[in-house]
Amino acid sequence: MNLVEKTEKTFALTTPLYYVNDLPHIGSAYTTMAADVVVRFQRLQGRPALLITGTDEHGQKIQRTAESKGQKPQEFADEISTAFVSLWELLNIQYNRFIRTSDPRHEAIVKEFFYKVWDKGDIYLGQQKGWYCVSCEEFKEERDLLDGHRCPIHTNKEVEWRDEENYFFRLSNYQNQLEAFYQSQPDFIQPESRRNEVLKFVSQGLQDFSISRVNLELGFPIPVNPKHTFYVWFDALLGYVTALLEPDAEPTLENALGKWWPINLHLIGKDILRFHAVYWPAMLMSASLPVPQHVFGHGFLTKDGTKMGKTLGNTLDPIALIDRYGADAVRYYFLKEIEFGKDGDFNEVRFINVVNADLANDLGNLLNRNLNMVKKYCAGDVPSIVSEDITVNNPLKAIGLPLGEKVKEAYEALSFSQGCEAVLSLVRASNKYIDDQAPWSLYKQGQQQSVEEVLYAVLESVRLAAYLLSPIIPNISSDIYQQLGFGIDFNDQKQLSVLAPFKTHAKWGLLTNKQTLGTPRPIFQRIEPLRQL
Ligand code: MSP
C-alpha cells in the first residue's frame, strides 16, 4: 500500500506532540526518527515537505508531575520541552515546526475550532462517570482493566473513578460518516491490523466523549463556561493545526490551513490510535474541515516484552546511546532492525552486532578496501568505464538497476527495514563480487580492463547504497559521497534535490571518471563488543 503518494505537490507529516511529564526517552525518539526519514525521503525527491513535532503541555498528568516536583507547570514544561528540542538536534531531525500547546496562539485556534463544533450543535453538558487512567489521559472500559483496577498499558497505575459534569462531543453522530469514510479511504489507517482494530471498535457503537474537565487548572478554559478547562486531547490534536501557522500570521484557522492542510501522514504509536483515527476525523468533520490522508500506528519498543515508558520507568536514555554510538547508528538500528508497525525489543549486544556488521564491515570496509585498490591499480581515479560498458549479467548491475525503485516503494510504504535490506543485498553482493573476482589476481595477470570493471561496479554500488540510505544515515552517506568526490551534504536541504536529484542519483551507473576521489578514511568506527550480556 502506497502511503505517501499524493497528487498535490506538498507533503506534511506529524509526530505526536509529546507529553512533558518527563524527559524524552527512546520511545518518543522512535516516532521522530521515522518521521525524519520520511521527510528526508520526500525532499530527496524534490517535494516540499513539512515536518511538525512538538510538546503537549496540558492535562492532569503534567499538572500532577509538576506539583510533585514542587515546580510551576509552565517552568517544568519549559525545561522538558527544551530537552526535546535538544534531543532532536542530537538525532539530526530536520523538523520545520515545533509546536508547544501552551502557546497563546494555540488558545485562539482551539477557541475558534470549539465554536465551529459548538455552532454545529455537537457539544452538550452531561455527567461523566467512569474509570480514568491519568497516565493515558483516557477513560477505560471496566472490562479492559487488569486486576486491582490497573491500566493495561500503565500496569503499575490504578485507574481513578470519576463522576463529574463535563462537556461532551457528540461522537455518536459521526458513526455512519466515519464508517463510510473508512470504506472510501481504505488506506487511511495503517497497517492493516490497526485498521481492523479501529473498524472493530467503531462497529461496537461510538459513544460521545467528554471534552472538558472540572478541577483541572492546566488547560485552556472552555469559552462558554470558564469553570471547565479543555480535556487535554481535544486541545492537543488541534496543535497540528496551530503548528501550520507562519510565525507572524494571526492565529486563525484560515491562516493555518491555507498551505499544508490536510496533513498527509500522522505517525503515531499504537496506543494513541483511537484518538487519531476516530476522534480526530470526527472532530474535523464536525467543523467541516478536510480530514488527514493517513494515520500510521507503529508498535512499541519494549524491554523484556513490556512497553518502555516513563510511567513504568523502564526506559532507555537516547542521549547516552547517541553519545556512545552516534546518531546515525541509533537511527539505523531502530529503523532497520524493527519492522515498522510491529513491536521490537531493544538489546545492546544486538545493537552493536548489527551496526558493526552492516555499517562498519559490510559498507565501511567495502568502500575503504575498494578505494585503496583504486589507488593501487587505477592511479586513484575512477576507472574510465561507463555503465553501458558493463553487461546486465554483471551481478551488481543486475541488483543495482531496479534498486532505486524498489527502495522508493519500501520507503513509501514505511517499510524501512525492507528498504535497508534491499540496499544491503547490493552491499553484500559487492563484497562477494570482490572476493570472487579477486581484482588483485586480475591485476597480476595484466587484465586491466577487468580490474577496472570490477572496481567501477563496486564503487558505483557503494555510491548507490549511500544515496538510498541517506534518509536514515545522512552523516555516513555524506561522508561516503565526499570520498567519492561529490561535494554533497545530505543534511543540506537546500542543495539536495538540485545537486543530487533522485531521478539521476537513484540509478545505478552514475559515477564517471570525471569524479576526483577523496582520501579513504573509515566511515564508521567498529564498536567494541560488550562483555556482559
Ligand atoms: N501527548 C500525547 C500525544 C498527543 S498528539 C496530539 C502522547 N504523548 S506521549 O509522550 O505519551 O507519547 C507520544 C508517542 O510516543 C506515542 O505515539 C507513543 O506511542 C510513543 N511512545 C511512547 N513510548 C513508546 C515506546 N516504548 N515505544 C514506541 N513508542 C512509544 O501520547
Coordinates of C-alpha atoms and ligand atoms in Angstrom, one line a residue:
M1 CA 0.0 0.0 0.0
N2 CA 1.5 3.3 -1.0
L3 CA 1.2 5.5 2.0
V4 CA 2.9 8.7 0.8
E5 CA 1.5 9.1 -2.6
K6 CA -0.4 12.3 -3.1
T7 CA -1.3 14.2 -6.2
E8 CA -0.6 17.6 -4.7
K9 CA 2.9 18.9 -4.6
T10 CA 3.4 19.4 -0.9
F11 CA 3.8 16.8 1.9
A12 CA 3.1 17.5 5.6
L13 CA 3.6 15.0 8.3
T14 CA 3.5 15.0 12.1
T15 CA 4.9 13.2 15.0
P16 CA 2.7 13.1 18.1
L17 CA 3.1 16.1 20.4
Y18 CA 4.9 14.6 23.3
Y19 CA 3.8 14.9 26.9
V20 CA 6.2 16.9 29.0
N21 CA 5.8 14.8 32.1
D22 CA 9.3 13.6 31.8
L23 CA 12.5 13.7 29.8
P24 CA 12.2 12.2 26.3
H25 CA 13.1 8.5 26.1
I26 CA 13.9 6.3 23.2
G27 CA 10.2 5.5 22.5
S28 CA 9.5 9.2 21.8
A29 CA 12.6 9.3 19.7
Y30 CA 11.5 6.3 17.7
T31 CA 8.5 8.0 16.0
T32 CA 10.5 11.1 15.4
M33 CA 13.4 9.3 13.7
A34 CA 10.9 7.5 11.4
A35 CA 9.2 10.8 10.6
D36 CA 12.6 12.4 9.8
V37 CA 13.3 9.6 7.4
V38 CA 10.0 10.1 5.6
V39 CA 10.5 13.8 5.3
R40 CA 14.1 13.5 4.1
F41 CA 13.0 11.0 1.5
Q42 CA 10.3 13.4 0.3
R43 CA 12.9 16.2 0.0
L44 CA 15.3 13.9 -1.8
Q45 CA 12.6 13.6 -4.5
G46 CA 12.3 17.4 -4.6
R47 CA 8.9 17.6 -2.9
P48 CA 8.4 20.4 -0.4
A49 CA 7.8 18.7 2.8
L50 CA 7.0 19.9 6.3
L51 CA 7.7 18.0 9.5
I52 CA 5.7 19.0 12.5
T53 CA 6.6 18.0 16.0
G54 CA 6.2 19.5 19.5
T55 CA 5.1 19.1 23.0
D56 CA 1.7 18.5 24.7
E57 CA 1.8 20.6 27.9
H58 CA -1.7 20.4 29.4
G59 CA -3.7 17.9 31.4
Q60 CA -3.8 16.2 34.8
K61 CA -0.7 14.1 34.2
I62 CA 1.5 17.1 33.8
Q63 CA -0.1 19.1 36.4
R64 CA 0.4 16.3 39.0
T65 CA 4.0 15.7 37.9
A66 CA 4.9 19.4 38.2
E67 CA 3.3 19.6 41.6
S68 CA 5.1 16.5 42.8
K69 CA 8.4 18.2 41.9
G70 CA 7.3 21.4 43.5
Q71 CA 7.6 23.3 40.3
K72 CA 5.2 25.6 38.4
P73 CA 3.7 23.7 35.5
Q74 CA 5.0 26.2 32.9
E75 CA 8.5 26.2 34.3
F76 CA 8.5 22.5 34.3
A77 CA 7.1 22.3 30.8
D78 CA 9.8 24.8 29.6
E79 CA 12.6 22.5 30.9
I80 CA 11.2 19.4 29.4
S81 CA 10.3 21.0 26.1
T82 CA 13.8 22.3 25.8
A83 CA 15.1 18.7 26.3
F84 CA 13.0 17.5 23.4
V85 CA 14.4 20.2 21.2
S86 CA 18.0 19.3 22.2
L87 CA 17.4 15.6 21.5
W88 CA 16.0 16.4 18.1
E89 CA 19.2 18.3 17.4
L90 CA 21.4 15.5 18.6
L91 CA 19.4 13.0 16.5
N92 CA 19.7 15.2 13.4
I93 CA 16.0 15.6 13.0
Q94 CA 15.1 18.1 10.3
Y95 CA 11.8 19.4 11.7
N96 CA 10.2 22.6 10.5
R97 CA 7.7 23.3 13.2
F98 CA 7.9 22.7 16.9
I99 CA 4.5 23.5 18.5
R100 CA 4.0 23.8 22.2
T101 CA 0.4 23.5 23.2
S102 CA 0.9 26.2 25.9
D103 CA 1.5 28.7 23.1
P104 CA -1.1 31.5 23.4
R105 CA -1.7 31.4 19.7
H106 CA -2.9 27.8 20.1
E107 CA -5.6 29.0 22.5
A108 CA -7.0 31.2 19.8
I109 CA -7.1 28.3 17.3
V110 CA -8.7 26.0 19.9
K111 CA -11.3 28.6 20.7
E112 CA -12.2 29.2 17.0
F113 CA -12.4 25.5 16.4
F114 CA -14.6 24.9 19.5
Y115 CA -17.1 27.5 18.3
K116 CA -17.4 25.7 14.9
V117 CA -18.3 22.5 16.7
W118 CA -20.5 24.3 19.2
D119 CA -22.4 26.1 16.5
K120 CA -22.9 22.8 14.8
G121 CA -24.7 21.6 17.9
D122 CA -22.2 18.8 18.6
I123 CA -21.3 19.8 22.2
Y124 CA -23.5 19.4 25.2
L125 CA -23.2 19.3 29.0
G126 CA -23.6 15.9 30.7
Q127 CA -22.4 13.8 33.5
Q128 CA -19.2 11.7 33.1
K129 CA -18.9 8.6 35.1
G130 CA -16.1 6.1 34.6
W131 CA -12.6 4.8 35.3
Y132 CA -9.8 7.2 34.2
C133 CA -6.2 6.5 33.7
V134 CA -4.3 9.7 34.3
S135 CA -1.2 8.3 32.5
C136 CA -3.2 7.6 29.4
E137 CA -5.4 10.6 30.0
E138 CA -8.2 8.4 28.9
F139 CA -11.3 6.7 30.3
K140 CA -11.1 3.0 30.3
E141 CA -13.8 0.3 30.0
E142 CA -14.0 -1.7 33.2
R143 CA -13.7 -5.0 31.1
D144 CA -10.3 -3.8 29.8
L145 CA -8.7 -3.3 33.3
L146 CA -6.2 -5.6 34.9
D147 CA -6.7 -7.0 38.5
G148 CA -6.8 -4.2 41.1
H149 CA -8.2 -1.8 38.6
R150 CA -4.9 -1.3 37.0
C151 CA -4.5 0.2 33.5
P152 CA -3.5 -2.4 30.8
I153 CA -0.8 0.0 29.4
H154 CA 0.5 1.6 32.6
T155 CA 0.3 -1.7 34.5
N156 CA 1.7 -0.1 37.7
K157 CA -1.0 2.6 37.9
E158 CA -4.5 2.3 39.2
V159 CA -7.3 4.0 37.3
E160 CA -9.4 6.5 39.2
W161 CA -13.2 6.7 39.5
R162 CA -14.7 9.9 38.1
D163 CA -18.2 11.3 38.4
E164 CA -18.3 14.9 37.3
E165 CA -20.1 17.3 35.0
N166 CA -18.3 17.6 31.6
Y167 CA -19.0 18.9 28.2
F168 CA -19.3 16.1 25.7
F169 CA -18.6 15.9 22.0
R170 CA -21.3 14.0 20.0
L171 CA -19.1 11.4 18.6
S172 CA -22.1 9.1 18.2
N173 CA -23.4 11.5 15.5
Y174 CA -20.5 10.5 13.3
Q175 CA -20.8 6.7 13.4
N176 CA -22.1 6.5 9.8
Q177 CA -20.0 9.2 8.4
L178 CA -16.9 7.6 9.9
E179 CA -17.7 4.1 8.7
A180 CA -18.4 5.5 5.2
F181 CA -15.1 7.3 5.3
Y182 CA -13.1 4.2 6.3
Q183 CA -14.7 2.4 3.4
S184 CA -14.0 5.1 0.9
Q185 CA -10.4 5.6 2.1
P186 CA -9.2 2.1 2.9
D187 CA -5.6 3.2 3.4
F188 CA -6.5 5.9 5.9
I189 CA -5.4 3.7 8.8
Q190 CA -2.2 1.7 8.5
P191 CA -1.0 -1.0 8.9
E192 CA -3.9 -3.3 8.1
S193 CA -4.0 -4.8 11.6
R194 CA -4.6 -1.4 13.2
R195 CA -7.3 -0.6 10.6
N196 CA -9.1 -3.8 11.7
E197 CA -8.8 -2.8 15.3
V198 CA -10.4 0.5 14.6
L199 CA -13.1 -0.9 12.4
K200 CA -14.0 -3.4 15.2
F201 CA -14.0 -0.6 17.8
V202 CA -16.3 1.6 15.7
S203 CA -18.6 -1.2 14.8
Q204 CA -19.4 -1.8 18.5
G205 CA -21.0 1.7 18.5
L206 CA -19.4 5.0 19.2
Q207 CA -20.1 6.8 22.5
D208 CA -19.8 10.6 23.0
F209 CA -16.7 11.6 24.8
S210 CA -16.1 14.3 27.3
I211 CA -14.0 17.3 26.2
S212 CA -13.8 19.2 29.4
R213 CA -12.7 18.8 32.9
V214 CA -13.5 20.5 36.2
N215 CA -10.8 20.9 38.9
L216 CA -8.1 21.0 36.3
E217 CA -6.1 24.2 36.0
L218 CA -3.6 23.2 33.4
G219 CA -5.6 23.7 30.2
F220 CA -7.4 26.4 28.3
P221 CA -10.8 27.4 29.7
I222 CA -13.9 26.4 27.8
P223 CA -15.1 29.6 26.1
V224 CA -18.8 29.1 27.1
N225 CA -18.0 28.2 30.7
P226 CA -14.6 29.0 32.2
K227 CA -15.2 26.7 35.2
H228 CA -14.3 24.0 32.8
T229 CA -11.0 23.5 31.0
F230 CA -10.4 21.6 27.8
Y231 CA -9.7 17.9 28.0
V232 CA -6.0 17.6 27.0
W233 CA -6.7 15.5 23.9
F234 CA -9.2 18.0 22.4
D235 CA -6.6 20.7 22.5
A236 CA -3.6 18.6 21.7
L237 CA -4.9 17.3 18.4
L238 CA -5.5 20.8 17.3
G239 CA -1.8 21.5 18.0
Y240 CA -1.3 20.0 14.5
V241 CA -3.3 22.9 13.1
T242 CA -1.7 25.7 15.1
A243 CA 1.7 24.3 14.1
L244 CA 0.9 25.3 10.5
L245 CA 0.7 29.0 11.2
E246 CA 3.5 31.0 9.8
P247 CA 5.5 32.7 12.6
D248 CA 4.0 36.1 12.2
A249 CA 0.5 35.1 11.0
E250 CA -2.6 36.0 13.0
P251 CA -3.8 32.8 14.7
T252 CA -6.9 32.0 12.7
L253 CA -8.0 28.6 11.2
E254 CA -8.0 30.2 7.8
N255 CA -4.4 31.3 8.1
A256 CA -3.3 27.9 9.5
L257 CA -5.0 25.7 7.0
G258 CA -4.2 27.5 3.7
K259 CA -1.0 25.9 2.6
W260 CA -0.3 22.5 4.1
W261 CA -3.7 21.1 5.1
P262 CA -4.8 18.3 5.1
I263 CA -1.9 16.6 6.8
N264 CA -0.7 13.7 4.6
L265 CA 0.5 11.5 7.4
H266 CA 0.2 11.3 11.2
L267 CA 2.8 9.0 12.5
I268 CA 1.9 7.7 16.0
G269 CA 2.3 4.8 18.4
K270 CA -0.5 2.3 18.5
D271 CA -1.6 3.4 21.9
I272 CA -3.0 6.7 20.6
L273 CA -4.7 5.3 17.5
R274 CA -8.2 5.8 18.6
F275 CA -7.7 9.5 19.2
H276 CA -6.2 10.0 15.7
A277 CA -8.3 7.5 13.7
V278 CA -11.7 8.0 15.3
Y279 CA -12.0 11.1 17.5
W280 CA -9.9 13.4 15.3
P281 CA -11.6 12.8 11.9
A282 CA -15.0 13.1 13.6
M283 CA -13.9 16.5 15.2
L284 CA -12.8 17.7 11.8
M285 CA -16.0 16.5 10.1
S286 CA -18.0 18.4 12.7
A287 CA -16.0 21.6 12.0
S288 CA -16.5 20.9 8.2
L289 CA -12.7 20.6 7.6
P290 CA -10.9 18.1 5.4
V291 CA -9.5 15.1 7.3
P292 CA -5.9 13.9 7.1
Q293 CA -4.9 11.3 4.5
H294 CA -3.2 8.7 6.5
V295 CA -2.6 7.6 10.1
F296 CA 0.1 5.0 10.7
G297 CA 0.3 3.4 14.2
H298 CA 3.7 1.8 14.8
G299 CA 4.5 -0.7 17.5
F300 CA 6.2 -0.3 20.9
L301 CA 9.8 -0.5 21.8
T302 CA 9.8 -3.0 24.6
K303 CA 12.2 -4.0 27.3
D304 CA 11.8 -7.7 28.2
G305 CA 8.5 -7.7 26.4
T306 CA 6.9 -4.7 28.3
K307 CA 6.4 -1.3 26.7
M308 CA 9.2 1.1 27.6
G309 CA 7.7 4.1 29.2
K310 CA 8.2 7.0 31.5
T311 CA 5.4 5.8 33.8
L312 CA 6.9 2.3 34.1
G313 CA 10.4 3.6 34.4
N314 CA 12.0 1.0 32.1
T315 CA 13.2 3.4 29.5
L316 CA 16.5 3.8 27.6
D317 CA 18.2 7.1 27.6
P318 CA 18.6 8.2 23.9
I319 CA 21.3 10.8 24.8
A320 CA 23.5 8.1 26.3
L321 CA 23.0 5.9 23.3
I322 CA 23.8 8.8 20.9
D323 CA 26.9 9.8 22.9
R324 CA 28.1 6.2 22.8
Y325 CA 27.4 5.3 19.3
G326 CA 26.4 8.4 17.3
A327 CA 23.1 9.5 15.8
D328 CA 23.4 7.5 12.5
A329 CA 24.0 4.2 14.3
V330 CA 21.0 4.8 16.6
R331 CA 18.7 5.8 13.6
Y332 CA 19.9 2.8 11.6
Y333 CA 19.4 0.2 14.3
F334 CA 15.8 1.2 15.2
L335 CA 14.7 1.6 11.6
K336 CA 16.4 -1.4 10.2
E337 CA 16.0 -3.9 13.0
I338 CA 12.4 -3.3 13.9
E339 CA 9.8 -3.9 11.3
F340 CA 7.8 -0.6 11.4
G341 CA 4.4 -1.4 12.7
K342 CA 5.5 -4.3 14.9
D343 CA 6.8 -4.2 18.5
G344 CA 10.5 -4.6 18.9
D345 CA 12.8 -5.4 21.8
F346 CA 16.0 -3.4 22.4
N347 CA 19.1 -5.3 23.2
E348 CA 22.5 -3.6 23.3
V349 CA 24.5 -6.6 22.3
R350 CA 22.3 -7.0 19.3
F351 CA 22.6 -3.3 18.6
I352 CA 26.4 -3.5 18.5
N353 CA 26.4 -6.6 16.3
V354 CA 24.1 -5.1 13.8
V355 CA 25.8 -1.7 13.4
N356 CA 29.2 -3.4 13.3
A357 CA 28.2 -5.9 10.7
D358 CA 26.2 -3.6 8.4
L359 CA 27.9 -0.2 8.8
A360 CA 31.5 -0.9 9.8
N361 CA 32.1 -4.2 8.0
D362 CA 29.8 -4.6 5.0
L363 CA 29.5 -0.9 4.0
G364 CA 32.5 0.8 5.6
N365 CA 35.1 -1.8 4.8
L366 CA 33.8 -2.2 1.3
L367 CA 34.4 1.4 0.5
N368 CA 37.7 1.5 2.2
R369 CA 39.0 -1.6 0.6
N370 CA 37.8 -0.6 -2.8
L371 CA 39.2 3.0 -2.7
N372 CA 42.6 1.6 -1.7
M373 CA 42.5 -0.8 -4.7
V374 CA 41.5 2.0 -7.0
K375 CA 44.6 3.9 -5.7
K376 CA 46.8 0.9 -6.3
Y377 CA 45.5 -0.4 -9.6
C378 CA 43.9 2.7 -11.3
A379 CA 46.2 5.5 -10.1
G380 CA 43.5 6.7 -7.7
D381 CA 41.0 7.6 -10.5
V382 CA 37.5 6.3 -11.0
P383 CA 38.0 3.7 -13.8
S384 CA 37.1 5.2 -17.1
I385 CA 34.2 2.9 -17.6
V386 CA 30.6 3.9 -18.3
S387 CA 27.7 1.8 -17.1
E388 CA 26.8 0.8 -20.7
D389 CA 30.2 -1.0 -20.9
I390 CA 29.1 -3.4 -18.3
T391 CA 26.7 -6.1 -19.3
V392 CA 23.4 -6.7 -17.5
N393 CA 24.8 -10.1 -16.4
N394 CA 27.1 -8.3 -14.0
P395 CA 25.6 -9.2 -10.6
L396 CA 26.0 -5.7 -9.2
K397 CA 24.4 -4.0 -12.2
A398 CA 21.6 -6.6 -12.1
I399 CA 20.8 -5.8 -8.5
G400 CA 21.6 -2.1 -8.8
L401 CA 19.4 -1.2 -11.8
P402 CA 16.0 -1.9 -10.2
L403 CA 17.1 -1.0 -6.7
G404 CA 16.1 2.7 -6.7
E405 CA 12.5 1.9 -7.5
K406 CA 12.4 -1.0 -5.0
V407 CA 13.7 1.2 -2.1
K408 CA 11.4 4.0 -3.1
E409 CA 8.5 1.7 -2.8
A410 CA 9.7 0.5 0.6
Y411 CA 10.1 4.0 2.0
E412 CA 6.7 5.0 0.6
A413 CA 5.1 2.0 2.4
L414 CA 7.1 3.0 5.5
S415 CA 8.8 -0.4 5.3
F416 CA 12.2 1.0 6.4
S417 CA 13.6 -2.4 7.3
Q418 CA 12.8 -3.7 3.9
G419 CA 14.4 -0.7 2.3
C420 CA 17.6 -1.3 4.3
E421 CA 17.6 -5.0 3.5
A422 CA 17.3 -4.3 -0.2
V423 CA 20.3 -1.9 -0.1
L424 CA 22.3 -4.3 2.0
S425 CA 21.7 -7.0 -0.6
L426 CA 23.7 -4.9 -3.0
V427 CA 26.4 -4.2 -0.5
R428 CA 26.7 -7.8 0.4
A429 CA 26.8 -8.9 -3.2
S430 CA 29.5 -6.3 -3.8
N431 CA 31.7 -7.9 -1.1
K432 CA 31.2 -11.3 -2.6
Y433 CA 31.9 -10.0 -6.0
I434 CA 35.3 -8.6 -5.0
D435 CA 36.2 -11.9 -3.4
D436 CA 35.0 -13.9 -6.4
Q437 CA 36.6 -11.7 -9.0
A438 CA 39.9 -11.1 -7.0
P439 CA 40.9 -7.9 -8.8
W440 CA 44.4 -8.3 -7.2
S441 CA 44.9 -11.5 -9.3
L442 CA 43.4 -9.9 -12.4
Y443 CA 45.8 -7.1 -12.0
K444 CA 48.8 -9.5 -11.7
Q445 CA 47.6 -11.3 -14.8
G446 CA 47.6 -7.9 -16.6
Q447 CA 43.8 -7.9 -17.1
Q448 CA 43.5 -4.1 -16.6
Q449 CA 40.1 -3.8 -18.3
S450 CA 38.5 -6.5 -16.0
V451 CA 40.1 -4.9 -12.9
E452 CA 38.6 -1.6 -13.8
E453 CA 35.2 -3.1 -14.5
V454 CA 35.2 -4.8 -11.1
L455 CA 36.3 -1.7 -9.2
Y456 CA 33.9 0.6 -11.1
A457 CA 30.9 -1.7 -10.4
V458 CA 31.8 -1.8 -6.7
L459 CA 32.4 1.9 -6.3
E460 CA 29.1 2.6 -8.1
S461 CA 27.3 0.2 -5.9
V462 CA 28.6 1.8 -2.7
R463 CA 27.5 5.2 -4.1
L464 CA 24.0 4.0 -4.8
A465 CA 23.8 2.4 -1.4
A466 CA 24.9 5.6 0.3
Y467 CA 22.4 7.6 -1.7
L468 CA 19.5 5.3 -0.9
L469 CA 20.4 5.1 2.8
S470 CA 20.9 8.8 3.1
P471 CA 17.4 9.5 4.7
I472 CA 18.4 7.1 7.5
I473 CA 22.2 7.6 7.9
P474 CA 22.7 11.1 6.5
N475 CA 26.1 11.7 8.0
I476 CA 27.6 8.4 6.9
S477 CA 26.1 8.9 3.4
S478 CA 27.6 12.4 3.2
D479 CA 31.0 11.0 4.2
I480 CA 30.8 8.3 1.5
Y481 CA 29.7 10.8 -1.1
Q482 CA 32.6 13.1 -0.2
Q483 CA 35.1 10.2 -0.5
L484 CA 33.7 9.5 -3.9
G485 CA 34.4 13.1 -4.9
F486 CA 30.9 14.6 -4.7
G487 CA 30.6 17.9 -2.8
I488 CA 27.2 16.9 -1.4
D489 CA 26.0 17.0 2.2
F490 CA 22.8 15.1 2.7
N491 CA 21.9 17.3 5.6
D492 CA 21.7 20.4 3.4
Q493 CA 18.1 20.5 2.4
K494 CA 18.5 23.4 0.0
Q495 CA 21.1 21.9 -2.3
L496 CA 19.9 18.3 -2.2
S497 CA 17.3 18.0 -4.8
V498 CA 19.3 20.2 -7.2
L499 CA 22.7 18.6 -6.7
A500 CA 21.6 15.1 -6.2
P501 CA 18.1 14.6 -7.7
F502 CA 16.5 11.2 -7.1
K503 CA 15.9 10.6 -10.8
T504 CA 19.6 10.6 -11.6
H505 CA 21.3 9.6 -8.3
A506 CA 19.0 6.7 -7.5
K507 CA 20.1 5.0 -10.7
W508 CA 23.0 2.5 -10.9
G509 CA 25.7 3.7 -13.3
L510 CA 26.0 7.4 -12.5
L511 CA 29.7 7.5 -11.5
T512 CA 32.1 8.8 -14.1
N513 CA 35.8 9.2 -14.3
K514 CA 35.4 13.0 -14.0
Q515 CA 35.0 12.5 -10.3
T516 CA 38.1 13.1 -8.3
L517 CA 38.1 10.6 -5.5
G518 CA 38.8 11.7 -1.9
T519 CA 41.2 10.2 0.6
P520 CA 39.9 6.9 2.0
R521 CA 39.0 7.1 5.7
P522 CA 36.8 4.9 7.8
I523 CA 33.1 6.0 7.7
F524 CA 32.1 4.1 10.8
Q525 CA 34.4 3.0 13.6
R526 CA 33.8 -0.5 14.7
I527 CA 32.4 -0.7 18.2
E528 CA 34.0 -3.0 20.8
P529 CA 31.5 -5.7 21.7
L530 CA 30.1 -5.6 25.2
R531 CA 31.5 -8.2 27.5
Q532 CA 28.4 -8.8 29.6
L533 CA 25.0 -9.8 28.1
Ligands
MSP1 N1 0.6 13.7 24.2 C1 0.1 12.6 23.6 C2 0.1 12.7 22.1 C3 -0.7 13.9 21.6 S1 -0.7 14.0 19.9 C4 -1.7 15.3 19.5 C5 1.0 11.4 23.9 N2 2.2 11.7 24.3 S2 3.3 10.6 24.8 O1 4.5 11.4 25.1 O2 2.8 9.8 25.9 O3 3.6 9.6 23.7 C6 4.0 10.1 22.4 C7 4.3 9.0 21.5 O4 5.4 8.2 21.9 C8 3.1 8.0 21.3 O5 2.9 7.8 19.9 C9 3.6 6.7 21.9 O6 3.1 5.6 21.3 C10 5.1 6.9 21.7 N3 5.8 6.0 22.6 C11 5.9 6.1 24.0 N4 6.5 5.0 24.4 C12 6.8 4.2 23.4 C13 7.5 3.0 23.3 N5 8.0 2.4 24.3 N6 7.8 2.6 22.0 C14 7.3 3.2 20.9 N7 6.7 4.3 21.0 C15 6.2 4.8 22.3 O7 0.6 10.3 23.8

